[in-house]
Short mmCIF file of C-alpha atoms and ligand atoms in Angstrom, two decimals:
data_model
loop_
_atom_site.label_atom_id
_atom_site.label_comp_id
_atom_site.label_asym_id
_atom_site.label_seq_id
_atom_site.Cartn_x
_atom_site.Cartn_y
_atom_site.Cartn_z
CA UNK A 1 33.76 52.51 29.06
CA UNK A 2 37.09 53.63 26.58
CA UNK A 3 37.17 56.54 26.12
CA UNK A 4 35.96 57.35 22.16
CA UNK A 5 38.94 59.12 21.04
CA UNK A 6 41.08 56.31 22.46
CA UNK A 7 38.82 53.82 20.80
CA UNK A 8 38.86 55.19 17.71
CA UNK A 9 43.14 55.51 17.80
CA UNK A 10 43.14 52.20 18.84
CA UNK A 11 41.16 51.19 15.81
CA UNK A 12 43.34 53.67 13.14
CA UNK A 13 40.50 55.99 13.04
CA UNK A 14 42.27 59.22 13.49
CA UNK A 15 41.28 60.64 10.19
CA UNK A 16 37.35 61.07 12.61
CA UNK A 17 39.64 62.76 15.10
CA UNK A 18 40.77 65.35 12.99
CA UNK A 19 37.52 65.96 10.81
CA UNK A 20 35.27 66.63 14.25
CA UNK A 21 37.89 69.25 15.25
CA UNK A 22 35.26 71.72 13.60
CA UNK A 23 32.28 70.04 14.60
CA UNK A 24 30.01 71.56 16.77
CA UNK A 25 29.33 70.00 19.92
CA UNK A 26 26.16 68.45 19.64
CA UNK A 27 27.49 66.66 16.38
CA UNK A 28 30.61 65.76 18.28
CA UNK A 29 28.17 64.14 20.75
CA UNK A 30 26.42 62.04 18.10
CA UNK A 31 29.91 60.66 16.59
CA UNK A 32 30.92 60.01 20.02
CA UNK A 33 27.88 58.11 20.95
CA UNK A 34 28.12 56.07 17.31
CA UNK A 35 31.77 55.25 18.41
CA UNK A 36 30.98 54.13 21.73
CA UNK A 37 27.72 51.74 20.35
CA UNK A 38 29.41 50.55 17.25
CA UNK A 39 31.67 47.51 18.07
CA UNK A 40 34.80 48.61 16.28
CA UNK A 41 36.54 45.07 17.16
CA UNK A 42 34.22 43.75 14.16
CA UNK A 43 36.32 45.61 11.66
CA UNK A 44 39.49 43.44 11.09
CA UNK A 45 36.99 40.27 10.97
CA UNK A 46 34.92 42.05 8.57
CA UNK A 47 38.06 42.77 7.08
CA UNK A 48 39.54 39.23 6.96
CA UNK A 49 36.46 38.38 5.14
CA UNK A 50 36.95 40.48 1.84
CA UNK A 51 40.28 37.84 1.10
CA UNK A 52 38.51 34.81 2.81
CA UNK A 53 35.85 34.86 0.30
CA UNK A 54 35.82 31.24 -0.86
CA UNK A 55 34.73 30.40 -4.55
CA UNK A 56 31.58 28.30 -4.13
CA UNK A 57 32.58 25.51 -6.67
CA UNK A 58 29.91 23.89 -8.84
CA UNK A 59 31.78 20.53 -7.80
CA UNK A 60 30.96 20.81 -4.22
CA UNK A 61 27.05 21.36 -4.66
CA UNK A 62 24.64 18.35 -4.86
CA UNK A 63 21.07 19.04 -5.83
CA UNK A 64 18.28 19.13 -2.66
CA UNK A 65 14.61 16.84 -2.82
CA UNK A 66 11.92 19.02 -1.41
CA UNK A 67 8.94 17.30 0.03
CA UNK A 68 5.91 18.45 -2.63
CA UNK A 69 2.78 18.16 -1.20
CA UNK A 70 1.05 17.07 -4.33
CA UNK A 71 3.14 13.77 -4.38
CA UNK A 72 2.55 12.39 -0.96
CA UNK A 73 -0.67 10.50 -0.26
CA UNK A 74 -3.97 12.41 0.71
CA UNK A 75 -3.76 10.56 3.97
CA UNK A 76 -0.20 11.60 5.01
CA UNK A 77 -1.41 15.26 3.89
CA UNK A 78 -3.89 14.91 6.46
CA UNK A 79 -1.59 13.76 9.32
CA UNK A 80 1.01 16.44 8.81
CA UNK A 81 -1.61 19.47 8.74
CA UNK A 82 -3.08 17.70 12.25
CA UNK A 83 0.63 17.76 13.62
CA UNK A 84 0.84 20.96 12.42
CA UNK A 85 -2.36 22.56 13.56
CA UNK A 86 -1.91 21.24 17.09
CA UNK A 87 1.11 23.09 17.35
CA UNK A 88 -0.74 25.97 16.21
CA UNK A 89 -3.79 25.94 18.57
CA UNK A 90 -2.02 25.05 21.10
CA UNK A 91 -0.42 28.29 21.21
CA UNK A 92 2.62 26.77 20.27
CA UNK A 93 3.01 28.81 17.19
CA UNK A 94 4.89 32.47 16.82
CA UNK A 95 5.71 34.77 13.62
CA UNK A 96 8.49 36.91 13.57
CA UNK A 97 8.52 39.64 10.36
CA UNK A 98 11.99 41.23 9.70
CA UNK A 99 11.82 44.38 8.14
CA UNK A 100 15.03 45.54 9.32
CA UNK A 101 16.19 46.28 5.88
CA UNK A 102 16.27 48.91 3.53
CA UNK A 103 14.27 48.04 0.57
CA UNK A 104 16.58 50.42 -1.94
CA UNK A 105 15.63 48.51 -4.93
CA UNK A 106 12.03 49.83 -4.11
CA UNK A 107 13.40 53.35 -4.42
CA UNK A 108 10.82 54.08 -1.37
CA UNK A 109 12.37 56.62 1.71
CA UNK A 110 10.47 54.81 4.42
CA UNK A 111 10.20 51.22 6.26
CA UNK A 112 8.86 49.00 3.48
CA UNK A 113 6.47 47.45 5.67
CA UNK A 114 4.50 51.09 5.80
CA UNK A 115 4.72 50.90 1.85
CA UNK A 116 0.72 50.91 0.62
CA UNK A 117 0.11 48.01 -1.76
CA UNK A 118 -3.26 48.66 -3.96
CA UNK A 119 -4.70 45.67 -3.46
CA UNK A 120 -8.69 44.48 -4.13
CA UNK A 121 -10.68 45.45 -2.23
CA UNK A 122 -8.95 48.07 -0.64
CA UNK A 123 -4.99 49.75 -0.43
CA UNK A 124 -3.00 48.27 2.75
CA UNK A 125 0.29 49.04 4.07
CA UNK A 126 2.14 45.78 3.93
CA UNK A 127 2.09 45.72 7.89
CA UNK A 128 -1.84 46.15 7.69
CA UNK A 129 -2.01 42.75 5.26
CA UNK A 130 0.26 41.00 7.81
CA UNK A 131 -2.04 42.33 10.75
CA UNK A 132 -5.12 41.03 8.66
CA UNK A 133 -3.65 37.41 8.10
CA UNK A 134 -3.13 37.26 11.66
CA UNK A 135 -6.78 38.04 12.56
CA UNK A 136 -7.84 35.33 10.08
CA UNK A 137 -5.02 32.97 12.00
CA UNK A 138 -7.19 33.62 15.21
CA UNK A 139 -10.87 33.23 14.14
CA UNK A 140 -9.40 29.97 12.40
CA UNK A 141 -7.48 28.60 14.94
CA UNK A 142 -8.74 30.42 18.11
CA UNK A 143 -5.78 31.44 19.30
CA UNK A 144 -3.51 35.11 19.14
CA UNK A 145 -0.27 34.03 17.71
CA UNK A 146 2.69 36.71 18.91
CA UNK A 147 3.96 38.57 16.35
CA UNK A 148 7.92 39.76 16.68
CA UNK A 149 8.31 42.78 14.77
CA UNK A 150 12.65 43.32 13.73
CA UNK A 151 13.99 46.56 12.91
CA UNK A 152 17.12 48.56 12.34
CA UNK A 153 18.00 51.64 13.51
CA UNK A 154 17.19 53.47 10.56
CA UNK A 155 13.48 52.30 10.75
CA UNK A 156 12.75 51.58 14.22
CA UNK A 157 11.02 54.59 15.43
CA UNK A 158 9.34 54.97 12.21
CA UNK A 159 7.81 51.52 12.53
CA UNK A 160 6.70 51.77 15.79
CA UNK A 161 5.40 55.11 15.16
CA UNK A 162 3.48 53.47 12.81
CA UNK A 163 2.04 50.99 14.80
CA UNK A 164 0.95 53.76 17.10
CA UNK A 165 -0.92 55.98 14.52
CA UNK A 166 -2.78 52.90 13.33
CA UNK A 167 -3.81 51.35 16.70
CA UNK A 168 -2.21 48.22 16.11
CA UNK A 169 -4.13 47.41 13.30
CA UNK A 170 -6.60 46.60 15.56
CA UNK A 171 -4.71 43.07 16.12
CA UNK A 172 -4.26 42.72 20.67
CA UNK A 173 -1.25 45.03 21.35
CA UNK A 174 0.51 42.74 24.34
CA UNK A 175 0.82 40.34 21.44
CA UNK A 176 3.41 43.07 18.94
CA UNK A 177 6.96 43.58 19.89
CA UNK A 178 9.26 45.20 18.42
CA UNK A 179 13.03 44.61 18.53
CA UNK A 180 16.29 46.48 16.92
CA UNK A 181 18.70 44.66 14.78
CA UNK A 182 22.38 45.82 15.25
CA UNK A 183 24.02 48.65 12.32
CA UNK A 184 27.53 47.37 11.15
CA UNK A 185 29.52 50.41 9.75
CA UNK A 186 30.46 50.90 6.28
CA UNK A 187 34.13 50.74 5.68
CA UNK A 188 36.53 52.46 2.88
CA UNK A 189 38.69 50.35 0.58
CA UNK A 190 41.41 51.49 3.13
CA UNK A 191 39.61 50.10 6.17
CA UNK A 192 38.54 53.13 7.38
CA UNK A 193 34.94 54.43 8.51
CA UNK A 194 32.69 56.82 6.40
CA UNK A 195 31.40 60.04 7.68
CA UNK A 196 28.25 61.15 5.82
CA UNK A 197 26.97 64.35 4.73
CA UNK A 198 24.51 64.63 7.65
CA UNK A 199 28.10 63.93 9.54
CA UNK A 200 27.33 60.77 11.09
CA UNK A 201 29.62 57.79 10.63
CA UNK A 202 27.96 56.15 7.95
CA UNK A 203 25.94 52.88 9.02
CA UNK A 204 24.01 49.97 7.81
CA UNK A 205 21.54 47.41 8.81
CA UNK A 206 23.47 44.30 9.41
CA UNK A 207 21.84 41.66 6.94
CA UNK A 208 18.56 39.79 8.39
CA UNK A 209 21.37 36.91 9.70
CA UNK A 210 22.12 39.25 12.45
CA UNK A 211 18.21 38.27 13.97
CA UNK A 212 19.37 35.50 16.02
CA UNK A 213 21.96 37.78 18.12
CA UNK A 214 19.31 40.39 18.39
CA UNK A 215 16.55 38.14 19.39
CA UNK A 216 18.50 36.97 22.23
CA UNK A 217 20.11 40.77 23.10
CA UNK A 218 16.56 42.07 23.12
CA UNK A 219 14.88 39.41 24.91
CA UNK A 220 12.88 37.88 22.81
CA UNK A 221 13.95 34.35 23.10
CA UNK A 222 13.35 34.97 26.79
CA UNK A 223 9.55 35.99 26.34
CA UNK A 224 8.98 33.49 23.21
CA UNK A 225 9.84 30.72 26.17
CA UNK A 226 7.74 32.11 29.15
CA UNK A 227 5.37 32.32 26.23
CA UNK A 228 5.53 27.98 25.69
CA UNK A 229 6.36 29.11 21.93
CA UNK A 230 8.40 26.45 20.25
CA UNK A 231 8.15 27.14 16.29
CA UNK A 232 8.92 30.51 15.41
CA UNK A 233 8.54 31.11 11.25
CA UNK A 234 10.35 33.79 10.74
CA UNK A 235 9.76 35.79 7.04
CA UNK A 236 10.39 38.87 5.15
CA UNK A 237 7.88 41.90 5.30
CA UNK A 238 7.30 41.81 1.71
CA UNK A 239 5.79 39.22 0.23
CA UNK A 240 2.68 39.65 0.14
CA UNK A 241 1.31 36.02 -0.41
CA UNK A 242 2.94 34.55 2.73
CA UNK A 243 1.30 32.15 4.48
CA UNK A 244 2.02 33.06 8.02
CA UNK A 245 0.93 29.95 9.94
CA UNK A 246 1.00 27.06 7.08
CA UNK A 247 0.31 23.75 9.01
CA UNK A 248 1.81 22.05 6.14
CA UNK A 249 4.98 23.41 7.17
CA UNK A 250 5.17 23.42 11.34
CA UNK A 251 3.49 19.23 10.73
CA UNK A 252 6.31 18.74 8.39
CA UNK A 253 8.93 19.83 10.73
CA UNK A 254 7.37 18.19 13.48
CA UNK A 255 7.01 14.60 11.81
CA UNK A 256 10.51 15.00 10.35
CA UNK A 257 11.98 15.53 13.79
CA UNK A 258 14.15 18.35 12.78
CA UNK A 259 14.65 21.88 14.39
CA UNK A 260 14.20 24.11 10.57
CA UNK A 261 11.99 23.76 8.14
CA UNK A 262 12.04 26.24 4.84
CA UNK A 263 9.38 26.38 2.15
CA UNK A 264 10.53 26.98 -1.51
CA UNK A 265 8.79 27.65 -4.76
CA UNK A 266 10.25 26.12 -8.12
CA UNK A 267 12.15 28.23 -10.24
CA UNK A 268 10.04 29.60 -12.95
CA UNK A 269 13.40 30.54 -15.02
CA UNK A 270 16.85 30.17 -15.47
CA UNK A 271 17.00 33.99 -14.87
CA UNK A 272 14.56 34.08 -12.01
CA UNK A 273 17.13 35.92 -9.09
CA UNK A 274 16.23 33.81 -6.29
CA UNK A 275 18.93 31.51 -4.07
CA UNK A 276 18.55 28.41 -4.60
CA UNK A 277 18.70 25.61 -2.22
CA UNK A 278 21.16 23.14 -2.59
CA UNK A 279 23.67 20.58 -0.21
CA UNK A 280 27.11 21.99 0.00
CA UNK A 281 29.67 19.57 1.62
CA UNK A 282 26.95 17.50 2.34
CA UNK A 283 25.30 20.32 4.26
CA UNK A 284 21.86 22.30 3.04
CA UNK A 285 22.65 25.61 1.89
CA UNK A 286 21.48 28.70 -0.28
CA UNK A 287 23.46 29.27 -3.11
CA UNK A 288 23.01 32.94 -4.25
CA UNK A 289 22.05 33.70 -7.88
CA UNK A 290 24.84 35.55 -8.16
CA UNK A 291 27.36 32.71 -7.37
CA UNK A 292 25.21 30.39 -9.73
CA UNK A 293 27.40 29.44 -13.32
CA UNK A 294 24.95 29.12 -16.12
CA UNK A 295 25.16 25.29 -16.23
CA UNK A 296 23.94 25.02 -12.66
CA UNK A 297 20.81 28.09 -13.79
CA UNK A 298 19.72 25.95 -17.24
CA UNK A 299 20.69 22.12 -15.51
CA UNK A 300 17.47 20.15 -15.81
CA UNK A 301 16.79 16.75 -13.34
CA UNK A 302 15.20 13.37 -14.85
CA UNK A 303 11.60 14.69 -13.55
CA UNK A 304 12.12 17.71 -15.86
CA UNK A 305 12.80 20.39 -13.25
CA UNK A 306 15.38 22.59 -12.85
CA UNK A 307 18.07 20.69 -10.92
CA UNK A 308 18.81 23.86 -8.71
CA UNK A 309 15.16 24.69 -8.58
CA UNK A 310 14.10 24.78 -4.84
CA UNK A 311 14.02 28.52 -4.18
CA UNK A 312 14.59 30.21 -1.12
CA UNK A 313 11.84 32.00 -0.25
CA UNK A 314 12.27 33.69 3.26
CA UNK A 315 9.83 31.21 4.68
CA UNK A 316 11.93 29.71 7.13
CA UNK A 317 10.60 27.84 10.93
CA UNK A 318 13.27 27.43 13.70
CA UNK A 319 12.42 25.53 16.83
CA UNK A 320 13.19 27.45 20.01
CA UNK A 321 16.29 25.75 20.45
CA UNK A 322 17.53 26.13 17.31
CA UNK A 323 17.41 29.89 17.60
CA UNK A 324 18.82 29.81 21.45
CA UNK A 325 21.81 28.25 19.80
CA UNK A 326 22.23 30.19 16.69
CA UNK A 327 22.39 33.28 19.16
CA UNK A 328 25.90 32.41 19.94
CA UNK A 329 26.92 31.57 16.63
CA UNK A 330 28.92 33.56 13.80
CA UNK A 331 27.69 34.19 10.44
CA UNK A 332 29.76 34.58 7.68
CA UNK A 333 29.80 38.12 6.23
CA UNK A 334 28.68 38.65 2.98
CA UNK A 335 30.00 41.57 1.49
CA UNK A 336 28.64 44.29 -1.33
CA UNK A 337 30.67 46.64 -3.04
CA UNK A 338 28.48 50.36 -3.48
CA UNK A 339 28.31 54.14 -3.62
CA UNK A 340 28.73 56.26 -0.81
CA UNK A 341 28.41 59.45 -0.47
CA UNK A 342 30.81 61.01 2.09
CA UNK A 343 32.97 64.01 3.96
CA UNK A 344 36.62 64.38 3.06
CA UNK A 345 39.01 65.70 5.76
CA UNK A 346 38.39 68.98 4.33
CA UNK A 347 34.68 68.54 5.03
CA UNK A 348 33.48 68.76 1.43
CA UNK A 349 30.67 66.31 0.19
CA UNK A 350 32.33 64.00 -2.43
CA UNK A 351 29.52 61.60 -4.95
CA UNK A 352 31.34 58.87 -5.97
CA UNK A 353 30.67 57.84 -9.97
CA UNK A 354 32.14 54.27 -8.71
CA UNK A 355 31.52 51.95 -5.85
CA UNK A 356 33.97 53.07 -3.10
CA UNK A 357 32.77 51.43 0.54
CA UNK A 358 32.22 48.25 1.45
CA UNK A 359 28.71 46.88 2.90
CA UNK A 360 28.38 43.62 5.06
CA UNK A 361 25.98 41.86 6.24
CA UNK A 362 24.87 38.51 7.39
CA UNK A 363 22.01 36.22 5.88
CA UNK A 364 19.55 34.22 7.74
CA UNK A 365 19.91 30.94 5.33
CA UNK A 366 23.58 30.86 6.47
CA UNK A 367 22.59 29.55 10.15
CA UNK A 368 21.49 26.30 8.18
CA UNK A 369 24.90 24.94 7.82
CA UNK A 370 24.96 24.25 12.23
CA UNK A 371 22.09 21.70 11.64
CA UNK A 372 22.53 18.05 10.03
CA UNK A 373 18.88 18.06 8.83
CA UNK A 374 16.19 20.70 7.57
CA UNK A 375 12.75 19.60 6.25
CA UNK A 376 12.17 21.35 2.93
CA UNK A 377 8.40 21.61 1.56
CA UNK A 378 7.66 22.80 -2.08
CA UNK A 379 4.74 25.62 -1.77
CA UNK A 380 3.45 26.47 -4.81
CA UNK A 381 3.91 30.53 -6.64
CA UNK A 382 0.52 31.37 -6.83
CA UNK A 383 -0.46 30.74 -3.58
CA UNK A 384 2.94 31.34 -1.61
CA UNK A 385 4.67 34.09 -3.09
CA UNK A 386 4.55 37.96 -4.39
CA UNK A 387 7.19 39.74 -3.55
CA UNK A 388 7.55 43.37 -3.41
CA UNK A 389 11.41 44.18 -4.32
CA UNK A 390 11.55 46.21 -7.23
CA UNK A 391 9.89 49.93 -8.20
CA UNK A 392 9.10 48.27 -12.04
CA UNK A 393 8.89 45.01 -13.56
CA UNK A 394 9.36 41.81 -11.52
CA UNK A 395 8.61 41.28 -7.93
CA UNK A 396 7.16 44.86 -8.32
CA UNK A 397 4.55 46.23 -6.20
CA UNK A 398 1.85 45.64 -9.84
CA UNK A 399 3.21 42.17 -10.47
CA UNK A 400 2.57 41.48 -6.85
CA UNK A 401 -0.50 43.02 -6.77
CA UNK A 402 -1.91 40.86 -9.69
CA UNK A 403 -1.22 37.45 -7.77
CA UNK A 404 -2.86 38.72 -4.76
CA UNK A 405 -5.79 39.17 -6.39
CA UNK A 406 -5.90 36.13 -8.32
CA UNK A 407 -5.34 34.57 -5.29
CA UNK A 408 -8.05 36.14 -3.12
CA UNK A 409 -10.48 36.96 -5.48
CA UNK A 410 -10.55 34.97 -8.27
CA UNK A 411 -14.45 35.47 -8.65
CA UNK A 412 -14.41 38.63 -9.29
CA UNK A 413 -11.36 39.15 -11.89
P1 UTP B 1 16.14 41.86 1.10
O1 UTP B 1 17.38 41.11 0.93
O2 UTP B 1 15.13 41.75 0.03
O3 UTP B 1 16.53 43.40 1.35
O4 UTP B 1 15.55 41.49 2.50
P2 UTP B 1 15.62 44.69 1.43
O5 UTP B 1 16.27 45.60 2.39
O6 UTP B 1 14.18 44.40 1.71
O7 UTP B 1 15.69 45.27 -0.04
P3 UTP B 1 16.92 45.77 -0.94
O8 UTP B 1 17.78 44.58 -1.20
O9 UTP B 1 17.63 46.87 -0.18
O10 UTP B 1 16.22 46.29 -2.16
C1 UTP B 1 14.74 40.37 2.76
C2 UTP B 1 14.09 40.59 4.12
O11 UTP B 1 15.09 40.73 5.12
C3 UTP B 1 14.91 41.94 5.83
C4 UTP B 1 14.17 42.85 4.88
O12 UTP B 1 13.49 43.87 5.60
C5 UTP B 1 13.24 41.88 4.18
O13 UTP B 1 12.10 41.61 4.93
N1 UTP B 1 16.21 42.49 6.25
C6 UTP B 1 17.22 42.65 5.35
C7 UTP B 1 16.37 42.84 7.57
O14 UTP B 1 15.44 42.71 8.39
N2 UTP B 1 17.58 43.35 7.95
C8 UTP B 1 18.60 43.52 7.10
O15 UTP B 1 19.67 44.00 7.52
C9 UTP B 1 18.42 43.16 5.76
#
């Protein structure tokens, strides 16, 4: 192994050099063991990204047809669910929960999945509603569907911690594993790594397109296969109307004769922040709300619906050999512009008033463009999707809260 001082001369980090002259040694130790994880050869590519950045054009995006369930016959309903269900009870069928990020729009200090929702009839960590849907999954379906668990290595030992403490939720243990997404450091506007004020070089969860790589690193592609598992629907931790094994979806997949399926929900707005799906060069892809122009938000189709409707949801199935080659595949970077509190080289704490480091990260929709064909299925809001993202307001842990309970007990409302 290099040396870390040489690695981190090689790499035009000398400003670290000098600033752990006064460091004792165990925190000399820690930066040393960052710099010899942390694959430093990532930082001109990461680089190279900030001037790639292409301008997603309006002119090269042509609008997607999702397959809606309530327009195909009662009889084809029927013979997707079967296709679908077989898979399922035939213990076929795997779910894979990434809560690898960091939920700051929450504003909450721990893994988001340990967040307590107050739902009816009692308050459950998100985890402990994900546990519970997979207990319903067996008594339905008689089977114990694996359940992949992805974290970061900000979270990881909290999560499993958390596991621990709560006896598995009471779900079969041998069926829960757990397995660490990779950190990506943040960089200066000058290229050059952050130290932090608990004097660590400053790091970040990798964006939830980094999964494939770590499923395959950690060996889960290896089990999911000794397992016979070949769909794997693979979601976020909190939404908190996921359907976690939707036959619908796996049948679809199956009778379309593809290797990804996604499930979307129409947007309700033209300010609704959600992707939405879309063919780019002729490929399916996730435009982000952020890249959207207003025509493309308010753009209405001759059925009435937003043209650029079909929202990306994080419900998204991947054979088994879809995600064995996607583990040796590059994602683009997408990059975010924030805060960051750091160490000069005098060792003093500076709070930036302006954004000042660069985050990047990779996003799971972006492994779409390797495949010709993805089956798309329109789910429907109030049964697919609450989302906890924000502290207040939308897609807040009340707003979500409220469809939940519509949803599970309308009765008594
Ligand atoms: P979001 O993009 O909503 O990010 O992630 P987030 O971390 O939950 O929240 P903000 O943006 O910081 O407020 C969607 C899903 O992807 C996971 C999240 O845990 C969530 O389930 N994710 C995101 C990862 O697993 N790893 C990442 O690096 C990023």
């Amino acid at each position: 192994m290099i040396d870390p001082i040489e690695k981190l001369k090689k790499y035009n980090q000398n400003h670290i050099i000098e600033m752990i002259k006064v460091f004792n040694d165990e925190e000399k130790n820690n930066i040393f063991e960052q710099v010899n994880r942390i694959n430093l050869d990532e930082i001109d590519s990461l680089y190279m990204e900030l001037s790639n950045k292409e301008k997603v054009l309006d002119s090269n995006i042509e609008e997607i047809v999702a397959v809606n369930k309530d327009k195909i016959t009662l009889e084809e309903q029927k013979e997707i669910n079967t296709l679908g269900e077989n898979i399922i009870k035939n213990n076929q069928y795997a779910l894979v929960t990434m809560s690898g990020g960091q939920g700051t729009r929450l504003g909450y200090d721990k893994a988001k999945g340990t967040f307590i929702v107050n739902i009816m009839p009692s308050p459950k960590s998100l985890f402990e509603i994900l546990a519970d849907k997979l207990k319903k999954v067996k008594d339905e379906f008689n089977v114990i569907t694996p359940w992949y668990i992805m974290t970061s290595e900000e979270n990881d030992k909290q999560i499993e911690d958390f596991f621990v403490e709560n006896n598995y939720f009471n779900y079969p243990k041998e069926y829960i594993m757990f397995f660490k997404q990779d950190n990506l450091p943040m960089l200066t506007e000058d290229k050059k790594l952050i130290i932090n004020k608990e004097k660590n070089i400053k790091e970040a969860a990798s964006g939830n397109g980094s999964i494939f790589n770590a499923m395959y690193k950690n060996g889960v592609l290896t089990d999911m296969k000794k397992r016979g598992i070949k769909w794997i629907f693979i979601s976020s931790i909190d939404n908190i109307l996921l359907k976690i094994a939707d036959p619908m979806l796996v049948g679809l997949a199956e009778k379309e004769n593809v290797e990804i399926a996604t499930k979307s929900i129409l947007r309700n707005s033209p300010e609704e922040k959600v992707g939405a799906i879309c063919k780019k060069d002729g490929k399916i892809y996730v435009i982000e709300y952020s890249e959207m122009s207003d025509e493309m938000k308010t753009a209405i189709n001759e059925n009435g619906e937003f043209k650029f409707g079909e929202s990306h949801i994080m419900c998204n199935l991947f054979s088994l050999n879809a995600l064995n080659e996607l583990a040796q595949k590059k994602l683009p970077y997408h990059i975010a512009h924030k805060k960051s509190e750091y160490l000069n080289e005098k060792g003093e704490l500076v709070i930036p008033q302006e954004p000042n480091a660069y985050k990047f990260e990779t996003f799971i929709f972006d492994s779409w463009k390797y495949f010709d064909k993805i089956a798309i299925l329109r789910g429907k809001r109030e049964e697919d999707f609450a989302p906890i993202k924000n502290k207040e307001g939308v897609d807040s842990p009340s707003t979500a809260v409220d469809l939940y309970n519509k949803f599970y007990f309308k009765e008594e409302i």
